[in-house]
Tab-separated table of C-alpha atoms and ligand atoms in Angstrom:
chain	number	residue	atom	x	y	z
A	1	UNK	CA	82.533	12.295	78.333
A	2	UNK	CA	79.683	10.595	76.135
A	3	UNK	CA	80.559	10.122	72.413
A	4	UNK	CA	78.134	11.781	69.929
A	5	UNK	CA	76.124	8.812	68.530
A	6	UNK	CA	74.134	10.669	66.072
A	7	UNK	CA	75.618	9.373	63.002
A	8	UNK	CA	74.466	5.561	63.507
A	9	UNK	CA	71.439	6.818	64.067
A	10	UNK	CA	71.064	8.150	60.550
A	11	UNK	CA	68.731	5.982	58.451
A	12	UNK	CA	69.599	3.364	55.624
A	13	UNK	CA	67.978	1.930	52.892
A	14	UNK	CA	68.647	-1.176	51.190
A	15	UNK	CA	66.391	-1.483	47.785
A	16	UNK	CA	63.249	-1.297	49.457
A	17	UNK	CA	63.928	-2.108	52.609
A	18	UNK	CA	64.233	1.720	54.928
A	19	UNK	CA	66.349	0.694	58.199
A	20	UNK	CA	65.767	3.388	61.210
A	21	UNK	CA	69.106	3.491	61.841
A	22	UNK	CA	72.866	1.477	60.982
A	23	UNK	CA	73.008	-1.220	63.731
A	24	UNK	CA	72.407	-4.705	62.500
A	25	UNK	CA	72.504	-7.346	65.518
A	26	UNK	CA	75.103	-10.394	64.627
A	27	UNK	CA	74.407	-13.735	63.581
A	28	UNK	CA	74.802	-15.611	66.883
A	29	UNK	CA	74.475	-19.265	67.327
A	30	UNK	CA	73.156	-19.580	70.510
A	31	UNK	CA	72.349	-23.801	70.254
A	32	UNK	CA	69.240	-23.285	72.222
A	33	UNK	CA	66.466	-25.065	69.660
A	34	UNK	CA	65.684	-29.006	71.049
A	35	UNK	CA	65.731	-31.066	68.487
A	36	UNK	CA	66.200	-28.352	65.559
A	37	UNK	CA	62.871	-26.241	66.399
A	38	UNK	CA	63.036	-22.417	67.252
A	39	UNK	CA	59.704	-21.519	69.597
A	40	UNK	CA	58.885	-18.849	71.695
A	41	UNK	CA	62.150	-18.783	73.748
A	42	UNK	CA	63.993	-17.535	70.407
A	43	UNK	CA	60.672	-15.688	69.374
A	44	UNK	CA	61.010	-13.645	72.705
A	45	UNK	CA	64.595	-13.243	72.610
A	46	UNK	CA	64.871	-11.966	68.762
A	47	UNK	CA	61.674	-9.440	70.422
A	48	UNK	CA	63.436	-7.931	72.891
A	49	UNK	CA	65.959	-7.015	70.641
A	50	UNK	CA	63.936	-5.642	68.336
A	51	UNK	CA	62.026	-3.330	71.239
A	52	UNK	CA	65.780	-2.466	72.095
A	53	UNK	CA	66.159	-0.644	69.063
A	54	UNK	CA	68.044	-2.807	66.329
A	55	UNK	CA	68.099	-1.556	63.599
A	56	UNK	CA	68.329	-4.946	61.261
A	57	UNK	CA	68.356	-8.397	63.181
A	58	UNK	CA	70.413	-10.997	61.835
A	59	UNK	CA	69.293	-14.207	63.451
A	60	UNK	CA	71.444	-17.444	64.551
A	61	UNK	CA	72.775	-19.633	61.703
A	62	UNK	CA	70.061	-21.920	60.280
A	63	UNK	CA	71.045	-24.608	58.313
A	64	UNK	CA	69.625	-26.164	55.261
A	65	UNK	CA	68.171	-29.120	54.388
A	66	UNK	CA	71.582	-31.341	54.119
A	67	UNK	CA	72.109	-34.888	55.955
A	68	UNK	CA	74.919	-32.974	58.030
A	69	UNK	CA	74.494	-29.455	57.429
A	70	UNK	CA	74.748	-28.836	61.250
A	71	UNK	CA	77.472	-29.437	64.211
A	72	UNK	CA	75.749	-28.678	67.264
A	73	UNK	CA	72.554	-30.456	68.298
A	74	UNK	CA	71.128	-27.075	69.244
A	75	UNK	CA	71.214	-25.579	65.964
A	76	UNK	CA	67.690	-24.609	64.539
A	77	UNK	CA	66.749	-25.658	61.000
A	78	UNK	CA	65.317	-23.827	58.061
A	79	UNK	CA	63.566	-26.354	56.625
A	80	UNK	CA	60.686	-28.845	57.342
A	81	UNK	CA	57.487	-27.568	58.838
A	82	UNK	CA	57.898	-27.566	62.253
A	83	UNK	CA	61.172	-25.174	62.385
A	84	UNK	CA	59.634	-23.325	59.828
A	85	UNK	CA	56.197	-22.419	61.751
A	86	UNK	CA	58.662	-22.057	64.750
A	87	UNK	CA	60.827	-19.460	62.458
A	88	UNK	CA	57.163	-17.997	61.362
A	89	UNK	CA	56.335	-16.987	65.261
A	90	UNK	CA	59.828	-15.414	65.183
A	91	UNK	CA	59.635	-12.775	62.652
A	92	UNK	CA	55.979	-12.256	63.672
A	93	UNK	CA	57.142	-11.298	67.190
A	94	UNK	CA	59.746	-9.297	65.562
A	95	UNK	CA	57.461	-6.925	63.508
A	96	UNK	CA	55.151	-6.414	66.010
A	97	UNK	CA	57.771	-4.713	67.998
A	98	UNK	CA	58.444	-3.018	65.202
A	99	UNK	CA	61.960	-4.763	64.258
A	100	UNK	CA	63.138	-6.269	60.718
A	101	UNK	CA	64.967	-9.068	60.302
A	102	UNK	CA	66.761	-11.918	58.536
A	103	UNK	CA	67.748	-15.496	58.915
A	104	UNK	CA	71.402	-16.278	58.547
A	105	UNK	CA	71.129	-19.408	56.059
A	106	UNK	CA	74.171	-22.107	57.086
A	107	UNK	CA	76.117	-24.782	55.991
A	108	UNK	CA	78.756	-25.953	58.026
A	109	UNK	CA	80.641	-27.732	56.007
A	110	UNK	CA	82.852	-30.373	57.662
A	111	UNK	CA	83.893	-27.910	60.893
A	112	UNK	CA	84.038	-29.910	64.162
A	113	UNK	CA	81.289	-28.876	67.291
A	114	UNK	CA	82.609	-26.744	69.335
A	115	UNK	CA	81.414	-27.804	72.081
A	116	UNK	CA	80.046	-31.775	72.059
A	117	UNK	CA	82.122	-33.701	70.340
A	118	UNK	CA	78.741	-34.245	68.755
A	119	UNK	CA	78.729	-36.388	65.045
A	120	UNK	CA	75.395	-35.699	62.602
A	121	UNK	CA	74.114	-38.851	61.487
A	122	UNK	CA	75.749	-38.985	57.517
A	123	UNK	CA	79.065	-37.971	56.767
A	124	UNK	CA	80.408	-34.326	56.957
A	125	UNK	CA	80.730	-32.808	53.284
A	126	UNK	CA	82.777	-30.206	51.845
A	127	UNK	CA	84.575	-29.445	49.191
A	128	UNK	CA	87.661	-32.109	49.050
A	129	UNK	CA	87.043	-33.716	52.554
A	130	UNK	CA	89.042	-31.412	54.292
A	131	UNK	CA	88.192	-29.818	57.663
A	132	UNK	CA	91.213	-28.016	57.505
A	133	UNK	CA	94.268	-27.658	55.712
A	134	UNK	CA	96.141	-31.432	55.524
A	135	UNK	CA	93.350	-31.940	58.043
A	136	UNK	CA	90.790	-34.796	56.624
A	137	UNK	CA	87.143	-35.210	57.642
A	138	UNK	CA	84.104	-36.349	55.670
A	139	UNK	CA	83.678	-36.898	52.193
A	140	UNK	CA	84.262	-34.771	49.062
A	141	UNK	CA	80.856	-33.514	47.632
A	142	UNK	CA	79.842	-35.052	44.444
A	143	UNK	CA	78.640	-32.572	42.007
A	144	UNK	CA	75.448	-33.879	42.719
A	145	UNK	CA	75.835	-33.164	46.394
A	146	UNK	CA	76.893	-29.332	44.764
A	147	UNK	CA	73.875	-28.960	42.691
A	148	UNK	CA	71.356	-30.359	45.791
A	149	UNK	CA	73.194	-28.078	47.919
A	150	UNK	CA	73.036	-25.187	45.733
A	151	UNK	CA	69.328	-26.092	45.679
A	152	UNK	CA	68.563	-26.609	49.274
A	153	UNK	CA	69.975	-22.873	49.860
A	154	UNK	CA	67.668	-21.694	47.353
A	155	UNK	CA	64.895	-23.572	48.764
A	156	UNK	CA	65.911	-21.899	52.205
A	157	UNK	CA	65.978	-18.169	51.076
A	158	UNK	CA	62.768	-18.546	49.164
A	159	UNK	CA	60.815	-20.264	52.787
A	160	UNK	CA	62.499	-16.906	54.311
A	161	UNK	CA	60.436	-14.630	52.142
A	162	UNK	CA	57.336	-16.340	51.869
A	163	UNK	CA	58.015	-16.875	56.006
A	164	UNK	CA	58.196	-12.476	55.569
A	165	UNK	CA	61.564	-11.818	56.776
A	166	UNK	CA	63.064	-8.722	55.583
A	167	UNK	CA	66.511	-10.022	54.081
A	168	UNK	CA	68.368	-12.924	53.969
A	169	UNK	CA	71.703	-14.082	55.385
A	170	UNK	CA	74.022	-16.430	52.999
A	171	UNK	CA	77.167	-17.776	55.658
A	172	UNK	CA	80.042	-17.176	53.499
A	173	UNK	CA	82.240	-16.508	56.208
A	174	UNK	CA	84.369	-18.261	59.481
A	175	UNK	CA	85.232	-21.680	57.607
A	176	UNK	CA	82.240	-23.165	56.483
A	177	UNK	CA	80.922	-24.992	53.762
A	178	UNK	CA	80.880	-21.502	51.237
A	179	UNK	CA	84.406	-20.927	52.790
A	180	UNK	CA	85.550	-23.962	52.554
A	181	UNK	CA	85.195	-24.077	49.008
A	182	UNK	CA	86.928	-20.169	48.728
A	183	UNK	CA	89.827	-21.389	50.521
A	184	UNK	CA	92.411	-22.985	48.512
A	185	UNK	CA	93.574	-25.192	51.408
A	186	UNK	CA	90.268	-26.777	51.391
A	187	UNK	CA	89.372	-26.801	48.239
A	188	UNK	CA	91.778	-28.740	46.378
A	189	UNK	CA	89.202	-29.466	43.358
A	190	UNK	CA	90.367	-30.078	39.855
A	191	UNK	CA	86.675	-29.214	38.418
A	192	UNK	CA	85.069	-26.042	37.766
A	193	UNK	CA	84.567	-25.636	41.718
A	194	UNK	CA	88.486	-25.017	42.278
A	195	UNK	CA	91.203	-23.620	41.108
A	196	UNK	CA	94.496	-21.758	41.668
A	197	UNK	CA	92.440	-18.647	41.585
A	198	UNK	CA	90.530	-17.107	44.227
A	199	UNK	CA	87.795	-16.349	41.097
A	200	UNK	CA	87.806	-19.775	40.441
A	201	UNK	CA	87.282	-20.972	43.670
A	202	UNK	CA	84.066	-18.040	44.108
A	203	UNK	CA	82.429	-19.927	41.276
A	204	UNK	CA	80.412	-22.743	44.589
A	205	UNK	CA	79.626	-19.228	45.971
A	206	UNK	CA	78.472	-17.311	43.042
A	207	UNK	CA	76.079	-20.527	42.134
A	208	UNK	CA	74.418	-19.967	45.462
A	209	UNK	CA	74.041	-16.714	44.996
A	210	UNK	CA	72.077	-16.764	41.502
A	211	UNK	CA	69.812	-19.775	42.618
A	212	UNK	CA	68.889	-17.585	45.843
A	213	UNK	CA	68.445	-14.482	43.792
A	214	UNK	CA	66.343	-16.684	41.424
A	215	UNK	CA	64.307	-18.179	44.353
A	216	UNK	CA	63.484	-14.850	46.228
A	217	UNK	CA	63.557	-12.978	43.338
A	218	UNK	CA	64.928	-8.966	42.295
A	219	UNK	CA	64.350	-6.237	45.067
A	220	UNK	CA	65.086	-8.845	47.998
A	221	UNK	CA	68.020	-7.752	50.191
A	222	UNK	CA	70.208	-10.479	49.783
A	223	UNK	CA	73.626	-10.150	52.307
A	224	UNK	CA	76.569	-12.262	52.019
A	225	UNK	CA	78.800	-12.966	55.150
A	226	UNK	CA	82.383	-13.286	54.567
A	227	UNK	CA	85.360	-13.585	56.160
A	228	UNK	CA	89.617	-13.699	55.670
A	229	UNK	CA	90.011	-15.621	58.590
A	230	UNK	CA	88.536	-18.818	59.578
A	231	UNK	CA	88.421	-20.607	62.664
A	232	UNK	CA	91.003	-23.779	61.319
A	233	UNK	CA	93.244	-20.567	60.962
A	234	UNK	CA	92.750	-16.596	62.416
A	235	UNK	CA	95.864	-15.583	60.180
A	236	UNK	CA	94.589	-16.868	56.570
A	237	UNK	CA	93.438	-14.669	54.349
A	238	UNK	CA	91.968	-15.033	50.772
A	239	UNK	CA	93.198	-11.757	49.819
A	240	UNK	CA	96.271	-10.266	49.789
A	241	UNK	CA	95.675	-7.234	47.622
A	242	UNK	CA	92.877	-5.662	46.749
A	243	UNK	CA	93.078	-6.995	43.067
A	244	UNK	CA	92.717	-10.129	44.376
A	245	UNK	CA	90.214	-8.996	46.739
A	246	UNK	CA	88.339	-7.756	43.954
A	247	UNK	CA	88.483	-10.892	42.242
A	248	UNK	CA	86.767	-12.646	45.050
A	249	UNK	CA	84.290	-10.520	45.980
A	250	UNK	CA	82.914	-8.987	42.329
A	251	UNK	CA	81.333	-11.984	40.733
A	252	UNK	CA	79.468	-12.416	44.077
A	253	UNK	CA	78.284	-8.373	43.673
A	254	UNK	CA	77.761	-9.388	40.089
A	255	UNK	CA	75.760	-12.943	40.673
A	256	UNK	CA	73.354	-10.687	42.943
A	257	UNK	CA	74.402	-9.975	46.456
A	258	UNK	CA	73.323	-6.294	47.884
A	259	UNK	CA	75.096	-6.443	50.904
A	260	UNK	CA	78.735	-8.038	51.524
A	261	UNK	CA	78.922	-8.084	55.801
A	262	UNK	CA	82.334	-8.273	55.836
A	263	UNK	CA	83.728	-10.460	59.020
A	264	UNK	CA	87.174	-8.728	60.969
A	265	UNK	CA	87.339	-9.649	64.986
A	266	UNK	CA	88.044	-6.023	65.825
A	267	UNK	CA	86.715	-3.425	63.270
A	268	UNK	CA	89.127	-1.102	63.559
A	269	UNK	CA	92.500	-2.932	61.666
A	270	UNK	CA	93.175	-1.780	58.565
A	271	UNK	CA	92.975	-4.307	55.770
A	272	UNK	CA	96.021	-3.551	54.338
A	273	UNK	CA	98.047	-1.243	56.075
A	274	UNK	CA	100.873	-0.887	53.609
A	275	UNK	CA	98.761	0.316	51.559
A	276	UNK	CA	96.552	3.095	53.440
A	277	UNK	CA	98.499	2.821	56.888
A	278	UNK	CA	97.516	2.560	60.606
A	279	UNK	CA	94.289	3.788	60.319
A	280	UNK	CA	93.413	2.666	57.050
A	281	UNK	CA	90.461	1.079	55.469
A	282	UNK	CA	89.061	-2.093	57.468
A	283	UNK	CA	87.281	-5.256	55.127
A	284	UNK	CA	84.227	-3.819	55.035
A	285	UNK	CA	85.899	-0.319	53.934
A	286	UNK	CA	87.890	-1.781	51.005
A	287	UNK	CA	84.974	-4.328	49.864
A	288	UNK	CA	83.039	-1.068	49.495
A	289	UNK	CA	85.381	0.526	47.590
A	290	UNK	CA	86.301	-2.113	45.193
A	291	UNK	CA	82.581	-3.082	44.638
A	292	UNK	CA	80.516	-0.417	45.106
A	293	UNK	CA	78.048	-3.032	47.119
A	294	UNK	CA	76.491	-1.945	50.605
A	295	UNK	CA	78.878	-3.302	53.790
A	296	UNK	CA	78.180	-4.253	57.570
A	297	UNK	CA	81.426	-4.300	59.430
A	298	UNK	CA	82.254	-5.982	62.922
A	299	UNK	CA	84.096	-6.506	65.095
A	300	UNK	CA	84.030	-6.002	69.010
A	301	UNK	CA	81.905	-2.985	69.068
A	302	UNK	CA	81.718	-1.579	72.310
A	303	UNK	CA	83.813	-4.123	73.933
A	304	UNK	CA	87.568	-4.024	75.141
A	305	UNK	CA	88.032	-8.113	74.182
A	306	UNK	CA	87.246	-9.962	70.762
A	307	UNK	CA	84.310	-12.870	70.769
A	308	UNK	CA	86.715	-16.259	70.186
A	309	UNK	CA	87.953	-15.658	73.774
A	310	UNK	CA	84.062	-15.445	75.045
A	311	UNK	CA	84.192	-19.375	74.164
A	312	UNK	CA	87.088	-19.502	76.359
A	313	UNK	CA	84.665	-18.181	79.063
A	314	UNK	CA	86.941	-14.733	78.801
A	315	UNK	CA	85.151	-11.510	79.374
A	316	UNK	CA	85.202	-8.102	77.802
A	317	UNK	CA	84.201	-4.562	79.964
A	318	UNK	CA	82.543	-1.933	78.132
A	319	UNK	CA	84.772	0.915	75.580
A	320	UNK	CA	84.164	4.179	74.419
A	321	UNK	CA	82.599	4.346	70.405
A	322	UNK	CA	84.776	6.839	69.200
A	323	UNK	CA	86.755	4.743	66.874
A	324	UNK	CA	83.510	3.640	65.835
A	325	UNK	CA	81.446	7.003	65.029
A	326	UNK	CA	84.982	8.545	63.796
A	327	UNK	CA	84.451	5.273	60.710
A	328	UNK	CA	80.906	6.040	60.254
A	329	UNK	CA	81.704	9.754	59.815
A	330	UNK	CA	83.297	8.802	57.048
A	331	UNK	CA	81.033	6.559	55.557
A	332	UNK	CA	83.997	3.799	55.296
A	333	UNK	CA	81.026	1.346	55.392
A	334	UNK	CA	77.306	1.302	55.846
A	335	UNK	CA	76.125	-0.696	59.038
A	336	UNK	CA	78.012	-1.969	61.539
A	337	UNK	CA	77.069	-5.256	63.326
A	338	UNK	CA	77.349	-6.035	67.047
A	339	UNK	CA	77.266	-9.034	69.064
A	340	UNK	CA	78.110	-9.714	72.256
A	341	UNK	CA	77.240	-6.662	73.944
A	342	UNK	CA	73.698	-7.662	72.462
A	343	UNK	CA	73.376	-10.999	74.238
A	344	UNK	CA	74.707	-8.978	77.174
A	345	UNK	CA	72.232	-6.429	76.906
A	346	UNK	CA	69.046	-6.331	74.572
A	347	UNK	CA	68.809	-2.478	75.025
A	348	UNK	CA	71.949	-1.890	74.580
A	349	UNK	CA	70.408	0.469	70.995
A	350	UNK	CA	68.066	2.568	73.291
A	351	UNK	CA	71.165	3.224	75.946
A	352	UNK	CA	73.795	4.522	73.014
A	353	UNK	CA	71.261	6.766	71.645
A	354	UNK	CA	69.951	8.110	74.899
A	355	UNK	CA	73.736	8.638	76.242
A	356	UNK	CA	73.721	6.302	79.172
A	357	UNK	CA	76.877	5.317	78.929
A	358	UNK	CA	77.130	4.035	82.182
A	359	UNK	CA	74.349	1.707	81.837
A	360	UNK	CA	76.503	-0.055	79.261
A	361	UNK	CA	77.557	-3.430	81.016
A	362	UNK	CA	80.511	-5.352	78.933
A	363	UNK	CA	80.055	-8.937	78.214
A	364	UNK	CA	80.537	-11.974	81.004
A	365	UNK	CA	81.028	-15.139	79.036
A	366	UNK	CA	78.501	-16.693	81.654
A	367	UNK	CA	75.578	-14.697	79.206
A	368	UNK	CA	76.077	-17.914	76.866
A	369	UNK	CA	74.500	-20.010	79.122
A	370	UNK	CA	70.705	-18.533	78.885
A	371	UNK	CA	68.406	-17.133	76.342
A	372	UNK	CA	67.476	-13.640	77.616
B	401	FMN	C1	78.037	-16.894	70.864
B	401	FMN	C2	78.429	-16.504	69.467
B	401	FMN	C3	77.919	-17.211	68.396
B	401	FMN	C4	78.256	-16.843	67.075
B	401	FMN	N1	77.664	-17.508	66.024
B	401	FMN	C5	77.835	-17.043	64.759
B	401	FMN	C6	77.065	-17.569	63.679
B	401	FMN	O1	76.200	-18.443	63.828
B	401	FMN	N2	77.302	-17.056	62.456
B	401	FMN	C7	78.227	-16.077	62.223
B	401	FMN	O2	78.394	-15.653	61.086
B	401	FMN	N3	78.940	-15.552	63.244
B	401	FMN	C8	78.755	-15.987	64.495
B	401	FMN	N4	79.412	-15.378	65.543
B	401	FMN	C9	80.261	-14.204	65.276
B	401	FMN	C10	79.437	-12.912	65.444
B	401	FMN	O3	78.466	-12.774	64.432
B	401	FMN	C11	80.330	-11.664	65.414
B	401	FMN	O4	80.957	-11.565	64.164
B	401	FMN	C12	81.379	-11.698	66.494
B	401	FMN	O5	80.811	-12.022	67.750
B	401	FMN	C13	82.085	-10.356	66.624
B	401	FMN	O6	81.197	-9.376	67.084
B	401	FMN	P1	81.272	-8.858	68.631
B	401	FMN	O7	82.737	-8.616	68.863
B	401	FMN	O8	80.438	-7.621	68.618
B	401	FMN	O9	80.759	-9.949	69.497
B	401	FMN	C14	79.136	-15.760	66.855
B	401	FMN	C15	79.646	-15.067	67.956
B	401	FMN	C16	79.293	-15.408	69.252
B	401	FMN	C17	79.845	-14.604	70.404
């Protein structure tokens, strides 16, 4: 029998921005720019997803102007003119098929490649030189290095708006730079960047945030990823209550994010169980209502298999979205995200809204190996 779909279907507004309907496609590094430049590969890609019916594109992380901001050779920039007239052809493409979208703006911190082995030219930075709990890499950032960074993200939300992207994307999430300062076994700073306080350790974050709200100024969607678990570690988590949840995720509400997307790897675990059981509130449910902000949630839509085993070449088959529509009934969050099924299939929108459940085709890990 087909699930009822209507209710993702239901339009959304964020400030000014009016969204046809709640699906927002995933920030998805896909590694295929040569030598840092998105062109009309990525233009035509992003395109197809936006004829396919997406509501809100989030694109690839893009990283900033830092020596080693990026891991993977592949990674597009967002800065310097040639990525950035290569970015331009992107969200031109995009509106003409009608589609909005934003960049997701990256730092990534002093995480290893994934796949390479690959080294950026200048040391890794992050908070205390840590890639990892007890696990060294790089150099501690000076709070110089802070205040360029801080900078350089500004610099890289304002080029998305004068570019004419709809939103922007702040990586928060996943073990990056921005997480790598939230997490107190990476950030191990005695300044006013760490702390034995998950507030105190939001203050990196919440400096990004007002110099990006600054640069693109009030009325632009502004979305912050975030995550509990990072890739050194799927069981951490920065919050163990909600209070302390609260205390993480409020000064960023306050410094001037709209939109927390709040990273799970299946959408449908409650955040904390023991408080509101089995079928309890997910992230994206409880950072709505401790904040009052907008959420995205995630978290293999569509798909029997989460996305860390895709990089282990593991695929997923398709699943019903009952779990899904029966979490948007309730308006636990606002958008939900989806990823994999959209590298798998770019009209994967148009077939949930027109029933065709059959045409729905899982994900085969081989679908990282081309841009289609
Ligand atoms: C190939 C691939 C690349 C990804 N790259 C990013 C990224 O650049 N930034 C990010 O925040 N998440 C990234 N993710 C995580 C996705 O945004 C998403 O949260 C995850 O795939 C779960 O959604 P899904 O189960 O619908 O695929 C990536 C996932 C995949 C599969």
């Amino acid at each position: 029998m087909t699930t009822n779909t209507d209710v993702l279907f239901r339009p959304f507004r964020i400030g000014a921005l009016d969204l046809p309907n709640r699906i927002v496609m995933a920030p998805m590094t896909r590694a295929f720019a040569a030598e840092g430049v998105p062109g009309a590969a990525q233009a035509a890609y992003y395109r197809r997803r936006a004829e396919g019916g997406v509501g809100l594109i989030l694109s690839e992380g893009t990283v900033i102007e830092r020596p080693a901001s990026r891991n993977d050779p592949g990674i597009p920039f967002f800065h310097g003119e040639p990525a950035l007239a290569g970015w331009k052809q992107v969200i031109d493409e995009v509106h003409a098929a009608g589609g909005r979208m934003g960049p997701q703006i990256w730092h990534t911190g002093a995480t290893r490649s994934g796949r390479h082995g690959w080294e950026p030219d200048a040391p890794v930075e992050s908070p205390s030189g840590y890639n990892a709990p007890g696990e060294a890499r790089g150099e501690a950032m000076s709070e110089e290095a802070i205040a360029d960074t801080v900078a350089a993200f500004a610099s890289a939300a304002a080029d998305a708006k004068r570019l004419g992207f709809d939103v922007v994307e702040l990586h928060g999430a996943h073990g990056y730079l921005i997480d790598q300062f939230f997490w107190a076994g990476t950030n191990q700073r005695t300044d006013r960047f760490g702390g034995g306080t998950i507030a105190e350790r939001s203050r990196f974050a919440a400096e990004v945030v007002k110099a990006v709200r600054e640069a693109v100024g009030p009325g632009f969607p502004l979305i912050l990823r975030v995550s509990q678990w990072k890739q050194q570690d799927y069981a951490a988590r920065l919050a163990e209550t909600p209070e302390l949840m609260a205390d993480w995720l409020q000064p960023l509400v306050d410094a001037g994010v709209d939109v927390l997307h709040c990273s799970q790897r299946r959408f449908w675990e409650p955040e904390f169980p023991e408080i509101d059981g089995e079928t309890g509130l997910n992230f994206a449910g409880w950072a709505k209502k401790l904040t009052g902000a907008t959420t995205i949630s995630v978290g293999s839509v569509g798909l029997s298999g989460e996305f860390l085993a895709a990089f282990g070449g593991e695929g997923s088959t398709s699943v019903g979205l009952e779990q899904l529509v029966a979490r948007m009934e309730r308006d636990e969050f606002d958008l939900i995200a989806v990823g994999r099924a959209l590298i798998s299939d770019a009209d994967w929108v148009a077939k949930v809204r027109s029933g065709d459940a059959d045409g729905l085709k899982g994900f085969d890990a081989s679908a990282l190996g081309e841009l289609v």
